[in-house]
Coordinates of C-alpha atoms in Angstrom, one line a residue:
Chain A
M1 CA 0.8 36.6 -84.4
T2 CA 3.9 38.7 -85.0
Q3 CA 3.1 42.3 -85.7
Q4 CA 6.5 43.1 -87.3
A5 CA 5.7 40.6 -90.1
A6 CA 2.7 42.5 -91.3
P7 CA 3.8 45.4 -93.6
E8 CA 0.3 46.9 -93.8
S9 CA -0.6 46.4 -90.1
V10 CA -3.6 48.3 -88.8
A11 CA -1.8 50.7 -86.5
E12 CA 1.8 51.8 -86.4
P13 CA 3.5 49.3 -84.1
T14 CA 4.4 51.9 -81.5
A15 CA 5.6 50.8 -78.1
A16 CA 2.4 52.3 -76.5
H17 CA 0.1 50.4 -78.9
S18 CA 1.9 47.1 -78.3
S19 CA 1.8 47.7 -74.6
A20 CA -1.9 48.4 -74.7
Q21 CA -2.6 45.2 -76.7
R22 CA -0.5 43.2 -74.2
T23 CA -2.4 44.7 -71.3
T24 CA -5.8 43.9 -72.9
K25 CA -4.6 40.3 -73.6
W26 CA -3.5 39.8 -70.0
L27 CA -6.6 41.4 -68.7
G28 CA -8.6 38.9 -70.8
I29 CA -6.7 36.0 -69.3
A30 CA -7.2 37.4 -65.7
T31 CA -10.9 37.8 -66.4
A32 CA -11.3 34.2 -67.6
V33 CA -9.5 32.9 -64.5
A34 CA -11.7 35.1 -62.3
I35 CA -14.9 33.8 -64.0
V36 CA -13.8 30.2 -63.4
A37 CA -13.1 31.0 -59.7
F38 CA -16.5 32.7 -59.5
A39 CA -18.3 29.7 -61.0
Y40 CA -16.6 27.4 -58.5
A41 CA -17.4 29.8 -55.6
S42 CA -21.1 30.1 -56.6
F43 CA -21.8 26.5 -57.3
F44 CA -19.5 24.5 -55.0
Y45 CA -18.0 26.7 -52.3
A46 CA -21.0 28.7 -51.1
P47 CA -23.4 26.6 -48.9
E48 CA -26.9 25.9 -50.1
D49 CA -29.6 28.2 -48.6
S50 CA -31.8 26.2 -46.2
I51 CA -35.0 28.0 -47.2
Q52 CA -34.6 28.9 -50.9
G53 CA -32.6 25.9 -52.0
S54 CA -30.3 26.0 -55.0
V55 CA -32.0 28.9 -56.8
Q56 CA -30.5 31.2 -54.1
R57 CA -27.2 30.8 -56.0
I58 CA -28.6 33.2 -58.7
F59 CA -28.0 35.8 -56.0
Y60 CA -24.2 35.9 -56.7
V61 CA -24.4 36.7 -60.4
H62 CA -27.5 38.9 -59.9
V63 CA -26.0 41.1 -57.1
A64 CA -22.5 41.3 -58.6
S65 CA -23.9 42.4 -62.0
A66 CA -26.2 45.0 -60.3
W67 CA -23.3 46.5 -58.4
I68 CA -21.1 46.7 -61.5
A69 CA -24.0 48.2 -63.5
A70 CA -24.2 51.0 -60.9
L71 CA -20.4 51.5 -61.2
A72 CA -20.7 51.6 -65.0
F73 CA -23.5 54.3 -64.8
F74 CA -21.4 56.3 -62.3
V75 CA -18.6 56.3 -64.9
V76 CA -21.2 57.5 -67.5
F77 CA -22.3 60.3 -65.0
A78 CA -18.7 61.4 -64.2
G79 CA -17.6 61.2 -67.8
S80 CA -20.6 63.2 -68.9
I81 CA -19.8 66.0 -66.4
A82 CA -16.2 65.9 -67.4
F83 CA -17.1 66.2 -71.1
L84 CA -19.5 69.2 -70.5
V85 CA -16.8 71.0 -68.5
S86 CA -13.8 70.3 -70.7
R87 CA -15.4 69.5 -74.1
N88 CA -12.8 66.8 -74.4
M89 CA -14.2 64.0 -76.7
R90 CA -12.2 61.4 -74.8
W91 CA -14.6 61.7 -71.8
D92 CA -17.5 61.3 -74.2
A93 CA -15.9 58.0 -75.5
Y94 CA -15.5 56.8 -71.9
A95 CA -19.1 57.5 -71.1
G96 CA -20.4 55.9 -74.3
A97 CA -18.4 52.7 -73.8
S98 CA -19.4 52.4 -70.1
A99 CA -23.1 53.0 -70.9
E100 CA -23.2 50.1 -73.4
V101 CA -21.5 47.7 -71.0
G102 CA -23.7 48.9 -68.1
L103 CA -26.8 48.2 -70.2
L104 CA -25.5 44.7 -70.7
F105 CA -25.0 44.2 -67.0
T106 CA -28.5 45.6 -66.2
T107 CA -30.0 43.2 -68.8
V108 CA -28.4 40.3 -66.8
V109 CA -29.7 41.7 -63.6
L110 CA -33.3 41.8 -65.0
V111 CA -33.1 38.4 -66.5
T112 CA -31.6 36.6 -63.5
G113 CA -34.0 38.5 -61.1
M114 CA -37.0 37.4 -63.1
L115 CA -36.0 33.8 -63.1
W116 CA -35.4 33.9 -59.3
G117 CA -38.8 35.6 -58.9
K118 CA -40.5 32.8 -60.8
A119 CA -39.0 30.2 -58.5
I120 CA -39.6 32.1 -55.3
W121 CA -42.7 34.3 -55.9
G122 CA -44.3 32.2 -58.6
V123 CA -44.2 35.0 -61.2
F124 CA -41.6 36.4 -63.5
W125 CA -42.6 40.0 -63.0
T126 CA -44.5 42.2 -60.6
W127 CA -44.7 46.0 -60.7
E128 CA -43.1 46.6 -57.3
P129 CA -40.7 49.6 -56.7
R130 CA -37.3 47.8 -57.0
L131 CA -38.2 45.9 -60.2
T132 CA -39.9 48.9 -61.8
S133 CA -37.1 51.3 -61.0
V134 CA -34.5 48.9 -62.5
L135 CA -36.7 48.5 -65.6
V136 CA -36.8 52.4 -65.9
L137 CA -33.0 52.4 -65.5
W138 CA -32.6 49.8 -68.3
L139 CA -34.9 51.9 -70.6
L140 CA -33.0 55.1 -69.8
Y141 CA -29.7 53.6 -70.8
L142 CA -31.2 51.9 -73.8
A143 CA -32.4 55.4 -74.9
Y144 CA -28.8 56.7 -74.2
V145 CA -27.3 54.0 -76.5
A146 CA -29.9 54.6 -79.2
L147 CA -29.3 58.3 -79.0
R148 CA -25.6 57.7 -79.7
A149 CA -26.4 55.4 -82.5
Y150 CA -28.7 57.7 -84.4
V151 CA -27.3 61.2 -83.9
P152 CA -24.8 61.6 -86.8
D153 CA -23.0 64.8 -85.7
P154 CA -20.3 63.8 -83.1
S155 CA -20.5 67.2 -81.3
R156 CA -24.3 67.1 -80.9
K157 CA -24.2 63.4 -80.0
A158 CA -21.7 64.1 -77.3
R159 CA -23.7 67.0 -75.8
F160 CA -27.1 65.3 -75.9
S161 CA -25.8 62.1 -74.5
A162 CA -23.9 63.9 -71.7
V163 CA -27.1 65.6 -70.6
L164 CA -29.0 62.2 -70.7
G165 CA -26.1 60.5 -68.9
I166 CA -26.4 62.9 -66.0
V167 CA -30.2 62.8 -65.8
A168 CA -30.4 59.0 -66.2
F169 CA -28.0 58.5 -63.2
L170 CA -30.6 60.1 -60.9
D171 CA -32.4 56.7 -61.1
V172 CA -29.5 54.8 -59.6
P173 CA -29.9 56.0 -56.0
I174 CA -33.7 55.5 -56.4
V175 CA -33.0 51.9 -57.3
Y176 CA -30.7 51.5 -54.4
L177 CA -33.0 53.1 -51.8
S178 CA -36.3 51.7 -53.2
V179 CA -36.2 48.8 -50.8
K180 CA -35.8 51.2 -47.8
W181 CA -38.3 53.9 -49.0
W182 CA -41.1 51.6 -49.9
R183 CA -42.5 48.3 -48.7
T184 CA -41.4 46.0 -51.5
L185 CA -41.6 42.4 -52.4
H186 CA -37.9 42.5 -53.3
P187 CA -35.6 41.3 -50.5
E188 CA -34.0 44.0 -48.4
Q189 CA -30.2 44.8 -48.5
V190 CA -28.2 42.0 -46.8
I191 CA -24.6 43.3 -47.3
I192 CA -24.6 47.0 -46.5
T193 CA -26.7 47.2 -43.3
E194 CA -26.4 49.0 -40.0
Q195 CA -25.7 45.7 -38.3
G196 CA -23.1 44.7 -40.9
P197 CA -23.5 41.9 -43.5
Q198 CA -26.4 39.6 -42.8
L199 CA -25.0 36.6 -44.7
P200 CA -22.8 33.6 -43.7
G201 CA -19.1 34.2 -44.3
M202 CA -18.9 31.7 -47.1
M203 CA -21.6 33.4 -49.0
I204 CA -19.9 36.7 -48.6
V205 CA -16.7 35.2 -49.9
A206 CA -18.6 33.9 -53.0
L207 CA -20.1 37.3 -53.6
T208 CA -16.7 39.0 -53.2
V209 CA -15.2 36.7 -55.8
G210 CA -18.2 37.5 -58.0
L211 CA -17.6 41.3 -57.6
V212 CA -13.9 40.9 -58.5
A213 CA -14.8 38.8 -61.6
M214 CA -17.5 41.1 -62.8
T215 CA -15.3 44.2 -62.2
L216 CA -12.7 42.5 -64.5
V217 CA -15.4 41.7 -67.1
Y218 CA -16.5 45.4 -67.0
V219 CA -12.9 46.8 -67.4
Y220 CA -12.1 44.2 -70.2
F221 CA -15.3 45.0 -72.1
V222 CA -14.8 48.7 -71.9
R223 CA -11.2 48.3 -73.2
L224 CA -12.5 46.2 -76.1
R225 CA -15.2 48.7 -76.8
F226 CA -12.6 51.4 -76.8
N227 CA -10.5 49.5 -79.3
V228 CA -13.6 49.3 -81.6
N229 CA -14.1 53.1 -81.2
D230 CA -10.4 53.8 -82.1
L231 CA -10.6 51.6 -85.2
E232 CA -13.7 53.4 -86.3
Q233 CA -12.0 56.8 -85.8
Q234 CA -8.9 55.6 -87.7
I235 CA -11.0 54.5 -90.7
K236 CA -12.8 57.9 -90.7
R237 CA -9.5 59.7 -90.7
E238 CA -8.1 57.5 -93.5
V239 CA -11.2 58.1 -95.6
A240 CA -11.1 61.8 -95.0
K241 CA -7.4 62.1 -96.2
Chain B
M1 CA -43.7 21.0 -52.2
S2 CA -42.8 24.7 -52.7
G3 CA -42.3 26.4 -56.1
A4 CA -38.7 26.8 -55.3
E5 CA -38.2 23.1 -54.9
V6 CA -39.9 22.5 -58.3
N7 CA -38.4 25.3 -60.3
G8 CA -35.3 26.2 -58.4
P9 CA -32.6 24.1 -60.2
V10 CA -34.2 24.8 -63.6
M11 CA -34.3 28.6 -63.0
L12 CA -30.7 28.5 -61.6
A13 CA -29.5 26.7 -64.8
V14 CA -31.4 29.0 -67.1
G15 CA -30.3 32.1 -65.2
Y16 CA -26.6 31.3 -65.3
G17 CA -27.0 30.0 -68.9
L18 CA -28.5 33.2 -70.1
A19 CA -25.9 35.3 -68.2
V20 CA -23.2 33.3 -70.1
V21 CA -25.0 33.8 -73.4
L22 CA -25.4 37.6 -72.8
Y23 CA -21.8 38.2 -71.6
G24 CA -20.3 35.7 -74.1
G25 CA -22.4 37.1 -77.0
Y26 CA -21.3 40.6 -76.3
W27 CA -17.6 39.5 -76.1
I28 CA -17.9 37.7 -79.5
Y29 CA -19.7 40.8 -81.0
L30 CA -16.9 43.1 -79.9
K31 CA -14.1 40.7 -81.1
Q32 CA -15.8 40.2 -84.5
K33 CA -16.5 43.9 -85.0
A34 CA -12.9 44.8 -84.2
S35 CA -11.7 42.1 -86.7
R36 CA -14.0 43.5 -89.4
L37 CA -12.9 47.0 -88.8
E38 CA -9.2 46.0 -88.9
T39 CA -9.8 44.4 -92.3
T40 CA -11.6 47.5 -93.5
L41 CA -8.8 49.7 -92.3
R42 CA -6.2 47.6 -94.1
K43 CA -8.2 47.9 -97.3
V44 CA -8.6 51.7 -96.9
K45 CA -4.9 52.1 -96.2
G46 CA -4.1 49.8 -99.1
S47 CA -6.2 51.8 -101.6
G48 CA -4.2 54.9 -100.8
N49 CA -7.3 56.7 -99.8

């Protein structure tokens, strides 16, 4: 895979481009290693829950994905504000990439939560506040991604999606606080509490490994999404020449 | 016997399996899309457009 051997290579083999490609490659390797460590921590290192049994292990991928989804939507929120202030399309690109990846993380949260619910509650779904607010969150960012896909004018697309990116983020604190505000079926927070984490140390370690792994997955996916965006822009520029 | 004892291991396996499919599927989608776009860009550049 030597770039210098390809006379019609995609991008000019500048030092910055090569450096970015190397960074993405090493980030991919680090992400893969972190995922293996996370799998080990979830299935073998963390002790089995004495009440829920093995299905409690869904907690690690479910909670880690939920936290990173919130991070992804915060990036959408911040990127949307930055775009509206500066009108710099780079911020719009950050927000768009982060929203798509955040939607993926939220899908995993919903799917794993439903499977855990089936094992513990006996039903896949119930219209209680935490589940409903997460479903609303998923629909909001699905609308955001659909908006970006179907508005052809880049300037209008950036403006509309920035407004939606700010409004949609209002649901994130509602999701977080729903288990405090309302009496819900969903378990209460066990990590961030007034008394400190309410989990055994080994479970906290497994969750921490999961958070590191999912953070790397998020950053890696956003970089790959950016690469796709850049290629699309390069093609548009070449065609317009 | 509780529901958790009956369904737990199955739901755990399905849950992690679907997470792998969703994350892995998105990764493959992005890689393939980038590959297709690189091919298109080469063709566009090659045609002198």
